[in-house]
Tab-separated table of C-alpha atoms in Angstrom:
chain	number	residue	atom	x	y	z
A	2	MET	CA	-40.544	15.610	62.324
A	3	THR	CA	-38.304	15.299	59.262
A	4	GLU	CA	-35.285	13.102	59.832
A	5	LYS	CA	-31.948	14.941	59.843
A	6	TYR	CA	-29.403	13.121	57.734
A	7	ASN	CA	-25.636	13.261	58.206
A	8	ILE	CA	-22.463	12.283	56.362
A	9	ASP	CA	-22.839	8.641	57.418
A	10	ASP	CA	-26.276	8.574	55.815
A	11	LEU	CA	-24.845	10.012	52.619
A	12	GLN	CA	-22.176	7.309	52.470
A	13	TYR	CA	-24.830	4.644	53.111
A	14	LEU	CA	-26.995	6.074	50.328
A	15	MET	CA	-24.052	5.989	47.922
A	16	ALA	CA	-23.288	2.374	48.821
A	17	ARG	CA	-26.924	1.461	48.153
A	18	LEU	CA	-26.863	3.203	44.785
A	19	ARG	CA	-23.770	1.197	43.819
A	20	ASP	CA	-24.989	-2.094	45.254
A	21	PRO	CA	-25.016	-4.705	42.430
A	22	ASP	CA	-28.038	-6.259	44.123
A	23	GLY	CA	-30.797	-3.683	43.764
A	24	GLY	CA	-28.719	-0.573	43.124
A	25	CYS	CA	-29.296	2.088	40.466
A	26	PRO	CA	-28.291	0.912	36.945
A	27	TRP	CA	-26.990	4.365	35.991
A	28	ASP	CA	-24.856	4.758	39.109
A	29	LEU	CA	-23.531	1.216	38.780
A	30	LYS	CA	-22.168	1.742	35.284
A	31	GLN	CA	-20.286	4.938	36.145
A	32	THR	CA	-16.491	5.092	36.386
A	33	PHE	CA	-14.031	7.690	37.649
A	34	ALA	CA	-13.729	9.066	34.130
A	35	THR	CA	-17.442	9.202	33.319
A	36	ILE	CA	-18.398	11.399	36.273
A	37	VAL	CA	-15.615	13.950	35.785
A	38	PRO	CA	-17.826	16.145	33.531
A	39	SER	CA	-20.500	16.159	36.258
A	40	THR	CA	-17.920	17.152	38.864
A	41	ILE	CA	-16.790	20.104	36.773
A	42	GLU	CA	-20.391	21.136	36.083
A	43	GLU	CA	-21.318	20.990	39.768
A	44	ALA	CA	-18.302	23.110	40.708
A	45	TYR	CA	-19.376	25.770	38.209
A	46	GLU	CA	-22.922	25.701	39.544
A	47	VAL	CA	-21.550	26.408	43.024
A	48	ALA	CA	-19.564	29.319	41.595
A	49	GLU	CA	-22.629	30.653	39.773
A	50	ALA	CA	-24.797	30.527	42.908
A	51	ILE	CA	-22.157	32.486	44.824
A	52	GLU	CA	-21.698	35.054	42.073
A	53	ARG	CA	-25.450	35.577	41.908
A	54	GLU	CA	-25.552	35.698	45.735
A	55	ASP	CA	-28.207	32.999	45.539
A	56	PHE	CA	-27.504	31.760	49.046
A	57	GLY	CA	-30.902	30.104	49.260
A	58	HIS	CA	-29.830	27.536	46.676
A	59	LEU	CA	-26.136	27.427	47.579
A	60	PRO	CA	-26.497	24.585	50.137
A	61	GLU	CA	-28.161	22.438	47.461
A	62	GLU	CA	-25.398	23.169	44.968
A	63	LEU	CA	-22.728	22.437	47.583
A	64	GLY	CA	-24.501	19.172	48.322
A	65	ASP	CA	-24.364	18.220	44.648
A	66	LEU	CA	-20.628	18.916	44.667
A	67	LEU	CA	-20.135	16.915	47.870
A	68	PHE	CA	-21.985	14.024	46.260
A	69	GLN	CA	-19.275	13.907	43.603
A	70	VAL	CA	-16.631	13.358	46.310
A	71	ILE	CA	-18.760	10.649	47.927
A	72	PHE	CA	-19.165	8.990	44.513
A	73	TYR	CA	-15.398	8.890	43.953
A	74	ALA	CA	-14.853	7.622	47.505
A	75	GLN	CA	-17.341	4.773	47.000
A	76	MET	CA	-15.657	3.659	43.794
A	77	GLY	CA	-12.252	3.949	45.435
A	78	SER	CA	-13.457	1.752	48.301
A	79	GLU	CA	-14.935	-0.825	45.930
A	80	GLN	CA	-11.597	-1.097	44.133
A	81	GLU	CA	-9.670	-1.063	47.438
A	82	ARG	CA	-7.769	2.027	46.330
A	83	PHE	CA	-8.880	4.575	48.953
A	84	SER	CA	-11.822	5.450	51.187
A	85	PHE	CA	-13.725	8.539	52.285
A	86	ASP	CA	-11.937	8.430	55.650
A	87	GLY	CA	-8.646	8.321	53.759
A	88	ILE	CA	-9.648	11.377	51.742
A	89	VAL	CA	-10.499	13.276	54.925
A	90	HIS	CA	-7.266	12.211	56.643
A	91	THR	CA	-5.139	13.281	53.684
A	92	LEU	CA	-6.915	16.642	53.505
A	93	VAL	CA	-6.629	17.442	57.215
A	94	ALA	CA	-2.990	16.366	57.336
A	95	LYS	CA	-2.154	18.543	54.333
A	96	LEU	CA	-3.926	21.599	55.716
A	97	VAL	CA	-2.262	21.242	59.112
A	98	ARG	CA	1.101	20.953	57.342
A	99	ARG	CA	0.412	24.017	55.201
A	100	HIS	CA	-0.657	26.163	58.175
A	101	PRO	CA	2.306	26.097	60.591
A	102	HIS	CA	1.287	29.619	61.634
A	103	VAL	CA	-1.932	28.137	63.040
A	104	PHE	CA	-0.642	24.694	64.068
A	105	PRO	CA	2.938	25.387	65.260
A	106	THR	CA	3.365	21.888	66.720
A	107	GLY	CA	2.191	20.228	63.523
A	108	GLU	CA	-0.737	18.683	65.393
A	109	LEU	CA	-4.409	19.438	64.797
A	110	ARG	CA	-5.202	19.919	68.470
A	111	GLY	CA	-1.750	20.964	69.602
A	112	GLU	CA	-0.594	24.180	71.223
A	113	ARG	CA	-2.011	27.386	69.740
A	114	ARG	CA	0.159	30.248	68.532
A	115	GLU	CA	-0.352	33.609	70.182
A	116	GLY	CA	-0.312	37.006	68.484
A	117	GLY	CA	-1.197	38.409	65.065
A	118	LEU	CA	-0.041	37.065	61.730
A	119	ASP	CA	1.574	38.832	58.787
A	120	GLU	CA	-0.487	37.966	55.694
A	121	GLN	CA	2.440	38.215	53.259
A	122	LYS	CA	4.621	35.967	55.403
A	123	VAL	CA	1.759	33.463	55.592
A	124	ARG	CA	1.359	33.529	51.812
A	125	ASP	CA	5.117	33.078	51.271
A	126	SER	CA	5.173	30.177	53.717
A	127	TRP	CA	2.187	28.546	51.975
A	128	GLU	CA	3.893	28.736	48.593
A	129	SER	CA	7.178	27.447	49.993
A	130	ILE	CA	5.440	24.437	51.561
A	131	LYS	CA	3.536	23.701	48.330
A	132	GLU	CA	6.776	23.895	46.351
A	133	ALA	CA	8.402	21.413	48.742
A	134	GLU	CA	5.398	19.095	48.273
A	135	ARG	CA	5.737	19.288	44.493
A	136	THR	CA	9.426	18.499	44.732
A	137	SER	CA	8.698	15.480	46.929
A	138	LYS	CA	6.339	14.240	44.194
A	139	GLY	CA	9.081	14.560	41.609
A	140	GLU	CA	7.522	17.624	39.982
A	141	GLN	CA	10.449	19.756	38.828
A	142	GLY	CA	10.423	23.315	37.530
A	143	ALA	CA	8.688	26.542	38.518
A	144	LEU	CA	5.609	25.694	36.445
A	145	ALA	CA	5.280	22.079	37.550
A	146	GLY	CA	1.961	20.892	38.906
A	147	VAL	CA	-0.329	23.442	37.239
A	148	ALA	CA	-3.157	21.140	36.150
A	149	THR	CA	-3.642	20.949	32.398
A	150	ALA	CA	-7.381	20.292	32.847
A	151	LEU	CA	-8.000	23.749	34.327
A	152	PRO	CA	-10.010	26.249	32.271
A	153	ALA	CA	-7.536	27.969	29.948
A	154	LEU	CA	-7.946	31.429	31.492
A	155	THR	CA	-7.416	30.093	35.001
A	156	ARG	CA	-4.401	28.034	33.951
A	157	ALA	CA	-2.863	31.031	32.174
A	158	ALA	CA	-3.195	33.104	35.350
A	159	LYS	CA	-1.635	30.353	37.463
A	160	LEU	CA	1.262	29.922	35.048
A	161	GLN	CA	1.871	33.673	35.123
A	162	LYS	CA	1.770	33.776	38.919
A	163	ARG	CA	4.293	30.951	39.141
A	164	ALA	CA	6.610	32.673	36.677
A	165	ALA	CA	6.214	35.983	38.502
A	166	ARG	CA	7.495	34.436	41.737
A	167	THR	CA	10.822	33.853	39.978
A	168	GLY	CA	10.991	37.521	38.956
A	169	PHE	CA	9.750	36.928	35.402
A	170	ASP	CA	7.078	39.622	35.343
A	171	TRP	CA	6.376	43.128	34.142
A	172	PRO	CA	7.095	45.678	36.903
A	173	ASP	CA	3.965	47.783	36.329
A	174	ILE	CA	0.547	47.681	34.692
A	175	ASP	CA	1.497	50.177	31.941
A	176	GLN	CA	3.973	47.712	30.464
A	177	VAL	CA	1.394	44.939	30.689
A	178	LEU	CA	-1.106	47.077	28.785
A	179	ALA	CA	1.562	47.946	26.233
A	180	LYS	CA	2.181	44.234	25.683
A	181	ALA	CA	-1.555	43.674	25.117
A	182	GLN	CA	-1.562	46.500	22.569
A	183	GLU	CA	1.457	44.927	20.890
A	184	GLU	CA	-0.403	41.623	20.601
A	185	ILE	CA	-3.404	43.386	19.022
A	186	GLY	CA	-1.015	44.833	16.437
A	187	GLU	CA	0.368	41.387	15.692
A	188	VAL	CA	-3.158	40.039	15.195
A	189	ARG	CA	-3.812	42.860	12.705
A	190	GLU	CA	-0.556	42.146	10.858
A	191	ALA	CA	-1.336	38.439	10.551
A	192	ILE	CA	-4.839	39.181	9.253
A	193	ALA	CA	-3.422	41.665	6.739
A	194	THR	CA	-1.138	38.984	5.299
A	195	GLY	CA	-4.075	36.609	4.945
A	196	ASP	CA	-2.394	34.020	7.184
A	197	LEU	CA	-5.343	32.892	9.307
A	198	ASP	CA	-3.348	30.210	11.115
A	199	ALA	CA	-0.876	32.855	12.273
A	200	ALA	CA	-3.758	35.172	13.186
A	201	ARG	CA	-5.344	32.488	15.350
A	202	GLU	CA	-2.042	31.896	17.126
A	203	GLU	CA	-1.693	35.627	17.734
A	204	VAL	CA	-5.210	35.695	19.209
A	205	GLY	CA	-4.010	33.131	21.741
A	206	ASP	CA	-1.087	35.406	22.609
A	207	LEU	CA	-3.520	38.307	22.958
A	208	LEU	CA	-5.746	36.347	25.346
A	209	PHE	CA	-2.691	35.417	27.416
A	210	ALA	CA	-1.699	39.098	27.565
A	211	VAL	CA	-5.211	40.124	28.662
A	212	VAL	CA	-5.077	37.516	31.447
A	213	ASN	CA	-1.860	39.216	32.536
A	214	VAL	CA	-3.712	42.537	32.710
A	215	ALA	CA	-6.366	40.926	34.924
A	216	ARG	CA	-3.680	39.402	37.155
A	217	HIS	CA	-1.966	42.751	37.675
A	218	LEU	CA	-5.354	44.206	38.630
A	219	LYS	CA	-5.738	41.329	41.129
A	220	ALA	CA	-8.814	40.124	39.227
A	221	ASP	CA	-9.636	36.510	38.450
A	222	PRO	CA	-10.038	36.301	34.651
A	223	GLU	CA	-12.607	33.477	34.776
A	224	THR	CA	-14.754	35.396	37.255
A	225	GLN	CA	-14.530	38.618	35.250
A	226	LEU	CA	-15.398	36.911	31.979
A	227	ARG	CA	-18.385	35.128	33.529
A	228	ALA	CA	-19.614	38.506	34.821
A	229	THR	CA	-19.214	40.001	31.355
A	230	ASN	CA	-21.062	37.054	29.814
A	231	ARG	CA	-23.990	37.689	32.148
A	232	LYS	CA	-23.915	41.400	31.312
A	233	PHE	CA	-23.958	40.600	27.595
A	234	GLU	CA	-26.935	38.283	28.105
A	235	ARG	CA	-28.895	40.985	29.956
A	236	ARG	CA	-28.200	43.656	27.373
A	237	PHE	CA	-28.842	41.416	24.385
A	238	ALA	CA	-32.099	40.246	25.943
A	239	PHE	CA	-33.116	43.919	26.150
A	240	VAL	CA	-32.212	44.426	22.477
A	241	GLU	CA	-34.179	41.341	21.510
A	242	SER	CA	-37.206	42.411	23.553
A	243	ALA	CA	-37.145	45.931	22.111
A	244	ILE	CA	-37.308	44.570	18.568
A	245	THR	CA	-39.541	41.529	18.939
A	246	GLY	CA	-41.954	43.570	21.047
A	247	SER	CA	-43.026	45.329	17.870
A	248	GLY	CA	-43.829	42.036	16.168
A	249	ARG	CA	-40.568	41.728	14.258
A	250	VAL	CA	-37.654	39.302	14.419
A	251	LEU	CA	-34.074	40.318	15.116
A	252	GLU	CA	-33.045	39.659	11.545
A	253	ASP	CA	-35.482	42.409	10.399
A	254	ALA	CA	-33.569	45.048	12.379
A	255	GLY	CA	-30.373	46.597	11.155
A	256	LEU	CA	-27.166	46.883	13.174
A	257	GLU	CA	-27.797	50.584	13.757
A	258	GLU	CA	-31.158	49.899	15.414
A	259	MET	CA	-29.718	47.105	17.530
A	260	ASP	CA	-26.812	49.335	18.594
A	261	ALA	CA	-29.287	52.021	19.640
A	262	ALA	CA	-31.196	49.510	21.772
A	263	TRP	CA	-27.894	48.273	23.212
A	264	ASP	CA	-27.034	51.846	24.259
A	265	GLN	CA	-30.430	52.096	25.970
A	266	ALA	CA	-29.663	48.941	27.897
A	267	LYS	CA	-26.371	50.440	29.045
A	268	GLU	CA	-28.105	53.660	30.088
A	269	ARG	CA	-30.509	51.613	32.219
A	270	GLY	CA	-27.594	49.948	33.960
A	271	LEU	CA	-28.225	46.491	32.530
């Protein structure tokens, strides 16, 4: 019978990997900074598995992401900064604090609240508690605490949401779309003047406006763009196959032929 491992085993494994006496050379030379790219990559692989509904591989991807947390915890313990137990304690305490509608006594196993919950009131309470936490950390301003390392589309959406809570927002989607159209016009004007630096800046404004459109449609811009990327890959693969299947290379086909194949891909629902 295969042995069933648990979180204690995972922590033991990590300690062995980082053991100066017989540990793994690669793991031993890592630092907090060097494994950040792996953490980000693993998080995206979790997202991709979910978006593809690849639930067979999702546990493996979640395990890879969990390993990143264990890695940080091991290094924190080695440097006597923090431990895995400390990470868990901080997380549970924060979640209990942010869910007074579930934990009215402020205790994990305290008295339960009876009755239904109003989702909007819960959301407002959550944001109010988070704002109080930011203030206690010395983070001032409505936009404080939005991580600069976030993907640009995600950060734009978060900045817009924060601003919207103060009343700084378009009242309806038509005005948001009009703003996006205005930004397209400004891109055209900058290009017409030959000022490419200005045109590039205007493209940034256009992207920000499009994120605003997604937000008003209650769509996550990162998720939507990843879906569109996958759709582009499927359709372009069809175009490529249609042309190379006749023994030619893509460069031998004109744009008109490739557009016709692209339309076929769309008709087939790719």
